[in-house]
Coordinates of C-alpha atoms and ligand atoms in Angstrom, one line a residue:
M21 CA -55.5 -37.0 39.6
N22 CA -55.3 -33.3 39.1
Q23 CA -52.4 -32.2 37.1
I24 CA -49.9 -29.7 38.8
S25 CA -48.3 -27.4 36.9
I26 CA -44.6 -27.1 36.4
N27 CA -44.0 -24.5 39.1
E28 CA -45.9 -26.6 41.5
F29 CA -43.8 -29.5 40.4
I30 CA -40.7 -27.8 41.1
A31 CA -41.8 -26.3 44.4
G32 CA -42.3 -29.9 45.6
I33 CA -39.8 -31.9 44.6
P34 CA -36.7 -32.4 46.9
K35 CA -33.4 -30.6 45.7
A36 CA -29.9 -30.3 46.9
E37 CA -28.0 -27.0 46.1
L38 CA -24.2 -27.1 45.6
H39 CA -23.4 -23.6 44.4
L40 CA -24.2 -20.8 47.0
H41 CA -22.0 -18.5 48.5
I42 CA -23.5 -17.6 51.8
E43 CA -22.3 -13.7 51.7
G44 CA -24.4 -13.9 48.3
T45 CA -27.5 -14.7 50.3
F46 CA -27.3 -11.1 52.3
E47 CA -30.7 -9.7 51.7
P48 CA -30.9 -5.7 52.0
E49 CA -33.1 -5.8 55.1
L50 CA -30.7 -7.8 57.0
M51 CA -27.8 -6.0 56.0
F52 CA -29.3 -2.6 57.0
K53 CA -30.2 -4.4 60.4
I54 CA -27.1 -5.6 61.0
A55 CA -25.0 -2.6 59.7
H56 CA -27.3 -0.5 62.4
R57 CA -26.4 -2.7 65.1
N58 CA -22.8 -2.5 64.4
N59 CA -22.7 1.0 63.7
I60 CA -21.3 0.8 60.4
P61 CA -22.6 3.6 57.6
I62 CA -24.0 2.1 54.6
N63 CA -23.6 4.2 51.2
Y64 CA -27.5 3.9 50.3
S65 CA -29.9 5.6 52.0
S66 CA -32.5 2.9 52.0
V67 CA -33.2 -0.8 50.7
D68 CA -34.9 0.3 47.8
D69 CA -32.2 2.7 47.1
L70 CA -29.5 -0.4 47.5
K71 CA -31.7 -2.7 45.3
K72 CA -31.4 -0.3 42.3
A73 CA -27.7 -0.4 42.4
Y74 CA -28.0 -4.3 41.5
N75 CA -27.4 -3.6 37.9
F76 CA -24.4 -5.4 36.7
N77 CA -22.5 -5.3 33.5
N78 CA -20.1 -8.5 34.4
L79 CA -18.8 -10.3 37.3
Q80 CA -16.4 -7.5 38.5
E81 CA -19.1 -5.0 39.1
F82 CA -21.0 -7.4 41.1
L83 CA -18.4 -8.3 43.1
D84 CA -17.6 -4.7 44.1
I85 CA -20.8 -4.5 45.5
Y86 CA -20.8 -8.0 47.2
Y87 CA -17.8 -7.3 49.5
A88 CA -19.2 -4.0 50.1
G89 CA -22.1 -5.7 51.5
A90 CA -20.2 -8.3 53.4
S91 CA -18.3 -5.6 55.1
V92 CA -20.8 -5.1 57.8
L93 CA -20.4 -8.5 59.1
I94 CA -18.3 -8.6 62.3
K95 CA -19.6 -10.7 64.7
E96 CA -20.5 -14.2 65.3
Q97 CA -24.1 -13.6 65.7
D98 CA -23.9 -11.4 62.4
F99 CA -22.5 -14.9 60.6
Y100 CA -25.2 -17.1 62.4
D101 CA -27.9 -14.8 61.6
L102 CA -26.8 -14.6 57.6
T103 CA -26.9 -18.3 57.6
W104 CA -29.9 -18.9 59.7
A105 CA -31.8 -16.7 57.3
Y106 CA -30.9 -18.6 54.0
L107 CA -31.5 -22.0 55.8
T108 CA -34.9 -20.9 57.0
K109 CA -35.7 -19.3 53.4
V110 CA -34.7 -22.4 51.4
H111 CA -36.5 -24.9 54.0
K112 CA -39.7 -23.7 52.2
H113 CA -38.1 -24.4 48.8
N114 CA -37.7 -28.2 49.6
I115 CA -33.9 -27.9 49.6
V116 CA -32.9 -30.9 52.0
H117 CA -29.0 -30.6 51.5
T118 CA -27.1 -27.8 51.0
E119 CA -23.1 -27.3 50.3
I120 CA -22.3 -23.5 51.4
F121 CA -19.4 -21.7 50.1
F122 CA -17.8 -19.2 52.5
D123 CA -15.0 -16.6 51.6
P124 CA -13.2 -16.1 54.8
Q125 CA -10.6 -13.6 53.4
T126 CA -13.6 -11.2 52.8
H127 CA -13.7 -11.4 56.5
T128 CA -10.1 -11.9 57.8
D129 CA -8.7 -9.0 55.6
R130 CA -11.2 -6.7 57.7
G131 CA -9.9 -8.0 60.8
V132 CA -12.4 -10.1 61.7
S133 CA -11.1 -13.7 63.1
F134 CA -11.4 -17.0 61.0
E135 CA -13.0 -18.2 64.3
T136 CA -15.6 -15.8 64.3
V137 CA -16.8 -16.5 60.9
I138 CA -16.7 -20.3 60.9
H139 CA -18.3 -20.7 64.6
G140 CA -21.5 -18.3 63.3
I141 CA -21.8 -20.5 60.1
H142 CA -21.3 -24.0 61.4
N143 CA -23.5 -23.1 64.5
A144 CA -26.4 -22.1 62.1
L145 CA -25.8 -25.3 60.3
E146 CA -26.1 -27.3 63.1
D147 CA -29.4 -25.9 64.2
G148 CA -30.8 -26.0 60.3
K149 CA -29.8 -29.9 60.8
E150 CA -31.5 -30.2 63.9
K151 CA -34.6 -27.7 63.4
L152 CA -35.1 -27.9 59.8
G153 CA -33.8 -31.3 58.9
I154 CA -31.6 -29.7 56.3
S155 CA -28.0 -31.4 55.9
S156 CA -25.1 -29.2 54.9
Q157 CA -21.4 -29.1 54.1
L158 CA -18.8 -26.2 53.9
I159 CA -16.7 -25.4 51.0
M160 CA -14.2 -22.7 51.8
C161 CA -13.2 -20.5 48.8
F162 CA -10.2 -18.8 48.4
L163 CA -10.3 -15.4 46.6
R164 CA -8.5 -15.8 43.2
H165 CA -8.0 -11.9 42.9
L166 CA -5.6 -12.3 46.0
D167 CA -1.9 -13.9 46.1
K168 CA -1.3 -17.3 46.5
E169 CA 0.5 -16.6 49.7
S170 CA -2.8 -15.4 50.9
A171 CA -4.6 -18.6 50.2
V172 CA -2.1 -20.7 52.0
K173 CA -2.4 -18.6 55.0
T174 CA -6.2 -19.1 55.1
L175 CA -5.7 -23.0 54.6
T176 CA -3.6 -23.0 57.8
Q177 CA -6.0 -20.9 59.5
A178 CA -8.7 -24.0 58.5
L179 CA -6.8 -26.7 59.6
P180 CA -8.2 -26.9 63.2
Y181 CA -11.6 -26.7 61.7
K182 CA -11.2 -29.6 59.3
K183 CA -13.8 -31.4 60.4
W184 CA -16.4 -28.8 59.7
I185 CA -15.1 -28.0 56.0
T186 CA -15.5 -30.5 53.2
A187 CA -14.0 -29.1 50.4
V188 CA -11.6 -26.0 49.0
G189 CA -13.1 -23.8 46.2
L190 CA -12.1 -21.1 44.0
D191 CA -14.0 -18.1 43.2
S192 CA -14.0 -14.0 42.7
S193 CA -12.6 -12.3 39.8
E194 CA -11.9 -15.0 37.2
L195 CA -10.1 -13.5 34.2
G196 CA -6.5 -13.1 34.6
N197 CA -6.5 -15.4 37.6
P198 CA -6.3 -18.7 36.4
P199 CA -6.5 -22.0 38.4
S200 CA -2.7 -22.5 37.7
K201 CA -2.1 -19.9 40.6
F202 CA -3.3 -21.7 43.1
E203 CA -2.2 -25.4 42.1
R204 CA 0.2 -25.5 45.2
V205 CA -2.4 -24.4 47.8
F206 CA -4.6 -27.1 46.4
S207 CA -2.1 -29.6 46.1
K208 CA -1.7 -28.9 49.8
A209 CA -5.4 -29.0 50.8
I210 CA -5.6 -32.3 48.8
D211 CA -3.1 -33.8 51.1
E212 CA -5.2 -32.8 54.2
G213 CA -8.1 -34.5 53.2
F214 CA -10.1 -32.0 51.6
I215 CA -12.3 -32.5 48.4
T216 CA -11.7 -29.6 45.7
V217 CA -14.0 -27.3 43.2
A218 CA -13.5 -24.5 41.4
H219 CA -15.1 -21.7 39.4
A220 CA -14.1 -22.1 35.7
G221 CA -15.6 -21.1 32.5
E222 CA -17.7 -18.4 34.2
E223 CA -16.2 -15.3 32.3
G224 CA -12.8 -17.5 31.5
P225 CA -11.8 -19.4 28.6
A226 CA -12.4 -23.4 28.5
D227 CA -8.7 -23.7 29.2
Y228 CA -9.3 -22.6 32.8
I229 CA -11.6 -25.5 33.0
W230 CA -8.8 -27.7 31.8
E231 CA -6.6 -26.5 34.6
A232 CA -9.4 -26.6 37.1
V233 CA -9.4 -30.4 36.5
N234 CA -6.0 -31.2 35.5
L235 CA -3.9 -29.1 38.0
L236 CA -6.5 -28.7 40.9
K237 CA -8.1 -32.0 40.4
V238 CA -11.4 -30.7 41.0
S239 CA -14.5 -32.8 41.5
R240 CA -17.0 -30.4 40.3
I241 CA -16.8 -27.4 37.8
D242 CA -18.8 -24.3 39.4
H243 CA -20.5 -22.7 36.2
G244 CA -18.3 -24.2 33.5
N245 CA -20.5 -22.6 30.8
R246 CA -17.5 -22.0 28.2
S247 CA -16.6 -25.5 28.3
L248 CA -18.9 -25.3 25.1
D249 CA -16.3 -23.8 23.2
D250 CA -14.1 -26.9 23.2
D251 CA -15.3 -29.9 22.0
Q252 CA -12.8 -32.3 23.5
L253 CA -13.5 -30.8 26.6
I254 CA -17.0 -31.3 26.6
K255 CA -16.5 -35.2 25.4
F256 CA -14.2 -35.2 28.5
L257 CA -16.5 -33.8 31.1
A258 CA -19.3 -36.0 29.7
E259 CA -17.2 -39.2 29.9
K260 CA -15.7 -38.5 33.4
Q261 CA -19.5 -37.3 34.3
I262 CA -17.7 -34.2 35.9
P263 CA -20.6 -32.3 37.4
L264 CA -21.2 -28.6 36.5
T265 CA -22.9 -26.5 38.9
I266 CA -25.0 -24.2 36.5
C267 CA -26.5 -20.9 37.9
P268 CA -29.2 -19.5 35.5
L269 CA -30.2 -16.4 37.0
S270 CA -26.7 -15.3 37.9
N271 CA -25.6 -16.1 34.1
I272 CA -28.4 -13.3 33.4
K273 CA -27.5 -10.6 35.9
L274 CA -24.0 -10.7 35.1
K275 CA -24.4 -11.1 31.5
V276 CA -22.8 -14.2 30.9
V277 CA -25.9 -15.4 28.9
D278 CA -27.9 -12.4 27.0
D279 CA -31.5 -14.1 27.2
L280 CA -32.4 -17.3 29.7
K281 CA -33.9 -18.6 25.9
N282 CA -30.4 -18.8 25.2
H283 CA -28.8 -20.5 27.8
P284 CA -27.0 -23.6 27.0
L285 CA -28.2 -25.7 29.9
L286 CA -30.1 -27.9 27.3
E287 CA -27.2 -28.5 24.9
L288 CA -25.0 -29.5 27.8
M289 CA -27.6 -32.0 29.1
D290 CA -27.9 -33.1 25.3
A291 CA -24.3 -33.7 25.3
G292 CA -24.5 -35.9 28.4
L293 CA -23.1 -33.7 31.0
M294 CA -24.0 -33.9 34.8
V295 CA -25.4 -30.6 35.3
T296 CA -27.2 -29.0 38.3
I297 CA -29.1 -26.0 38.7
N298 CA -28.0 -23.3 41.3
S299 CA -28.6 -19.9 42.7
D300 CA -25.2 -18.7 43.6
D301 CA -25.7 -15.4 45.1
P302 CA -29.4 -15.3 45.3
A303 CA -29.9 -12.1 47.2
Y304 CA -28.2 -10.2 44.4
F305 CA -29.7 -12.0 41.1
G306 CA -33.4 -12.2 41.8
G307 CA -34.3 -15.5 42.8
Y308 CA -33.5 -18.2 45.1
M309 CA -33.6 -22.1 43.9
N310 CA -37.2 -22.5 42.9
E311 CA -37.0 -19.2 40.8
N312 CA -34.0 -20.4 38.9
Y313 CA -35.8 -23.7 38.1
S314 CA -39.1 -21.8 37.4
R315 CA -37.5 -19.4 35.0
I316 CA -35.2 -21.6 33.2
A317 CA -37.9 -24.5 32.9
S318 CA -40.2 -21.6 31.2
A319 CA -37.3 -20.2 28.8
L320 CA -36.6 -23.7 27.9
K321 CA -39.6 -25.4 27.8
L322 CA -38.2 -28.3 30.3
S323 CA -40.2 -31.1 31.1
K324 CA -41.1 -32.5 34.4
K325 CA -39.1 -35.6 33.5
Q326 CA -35.9 -33.0 32.7
I327 CA -36.6 -31.1 36.3
T328 CA -36.6 -34.6 37.8
E329 CA -33.2 -35.5 36.0
L330 CA -31.7 -31.8 37.3
T331 CA -32.8 -32.5 40.8
I332 CA -31.6 -36.3 40.8
N333 CA -28.2 -34.7 39.3
S334 CA -28.0 -32.5 42.5
F335 CA -28.0 -35.4 44.7
K336 CA -25.5 -37.4 42.4
S337 CA -23.0 -34.6 42.5
S338 CA -23.3 -33.9 45.8
F339 CA -20.8 -34.9 48.6
L340 CA -23.2 -36.8 50.5
P341 CA -22.3 -40.5 51.5
N342 CA -23.8 -43.0 48.6
S343 CA -26.3 -44.3 50.8
D344 CA -27.9 -41.0 51.2
K345 CA -27.8 -40.2 47.6
E346 CA -29.5 -43.5 47.0
K347 CA -32.3 -42.8 49.5
M348 CA -32.9 -39.2 47.8
I349 CA -33.0 -40.3 44.5
R350 CA -35.8 -43.1 45.4
K351 CA -37.8 -40.2 47.0
I352 CA -37.5 -38.4 43.9
E353 CA -38.4 -41.0 41.5
E354 CA -41.4 -41.7 44.0
Y355 CA -42.3 -37.9 43.6
Y356 CA -42.0 -37.9 39.7
Q357 CA -44.2 -41.3 39.5
K358 CA -47.1 -39.5 41.5
N359 CA -47.0 -36.1 39.7
N360 CA -45.7 -36.9 36.4
N361 CA -49.7 -36.5 35.1
Ligands
LIG16 N1 -18.2 -14.9 44.4 C1 -19.6 -14.7 44.4 N2 -20.3 -15.0 43.4 C2 -19.3 -15.2 42.3 C3 -19.5 -15.9 41.4 N3 -20.7 -15.8 40.3 N4 -18.3 -15.8 40.5 C4 -17.3 -16.0 40.9 N5 -17.0 -15.4 42.3 C5 -18.1 -14.8 43.1
LIG17 ZN1 -20.3 -18.9 42.4

């Protein structure tokens, strides 16, 4: 049997994506197109000019550009087109399940209604299921740089759409905005039946991860790189198998990690943590899922067995029903048996 390369192996293996901001999939070409049809000026003269600005020294420098980009999204069709573009792209990456973050406050603060945002995204996800066979769930994130009252208002706006939203999350500027600030709104969300997740330990300290677990009762930690600063925390996360959604290319672009060769992924795996690979904001960070897998595999010399383990983790860590998880794990194991030569 012909041996396939590690990149071919990665391309063909079924994957779930668990850390993906839909606003972070906004490719410059689509951004210019939507800005033009909405008559909104963009501060850059061309797609190339805009792409040159994608050099960030930290999370905040990225967020400033990311929010500016999202400001051209006005109509339901814009949110549909954004989501549909992501789905058609990752269909080619063999992503069969995706759990997508959206940031309603980025849009409602500009006068775009919650309904407009969620209808556009939801309709594209429905088409994704029907036409591409991609299952999906939605995670509504609160922007942590805004006050907690705004988060409560957003949760209230979401209640009529409960059946379309699986979980609530926490994103945006981490330092100075600890999970404890959002304890009350997360508690309300749990009472309403939402699962919870939170970005923690991307730039913020390991203490923020403890807060996310203990106060926000999260089922997953988004990023969580800084957990390695705290031996007790590593032990706890391993014992409880609380998944970390790791984003290699994001970590490089935002200088959370200086070089992929120094990425903590293997250390986390060796410590027995449930880790997954994800793309975060692929339009800004230089790659979608397969690039994230390929680049980290090459930097850390990952084996096909380790890639298989990471993709199995992506389904185990998902919010899919157990029967779907088991079905996907069996498929991945068959794929490995066929292609591990
Ligand atoms: N919003 C979009 N991407 C983010 C990230 N990597 N961290 C925090 N907030 C975000
Ligand atoms: Zn993120």
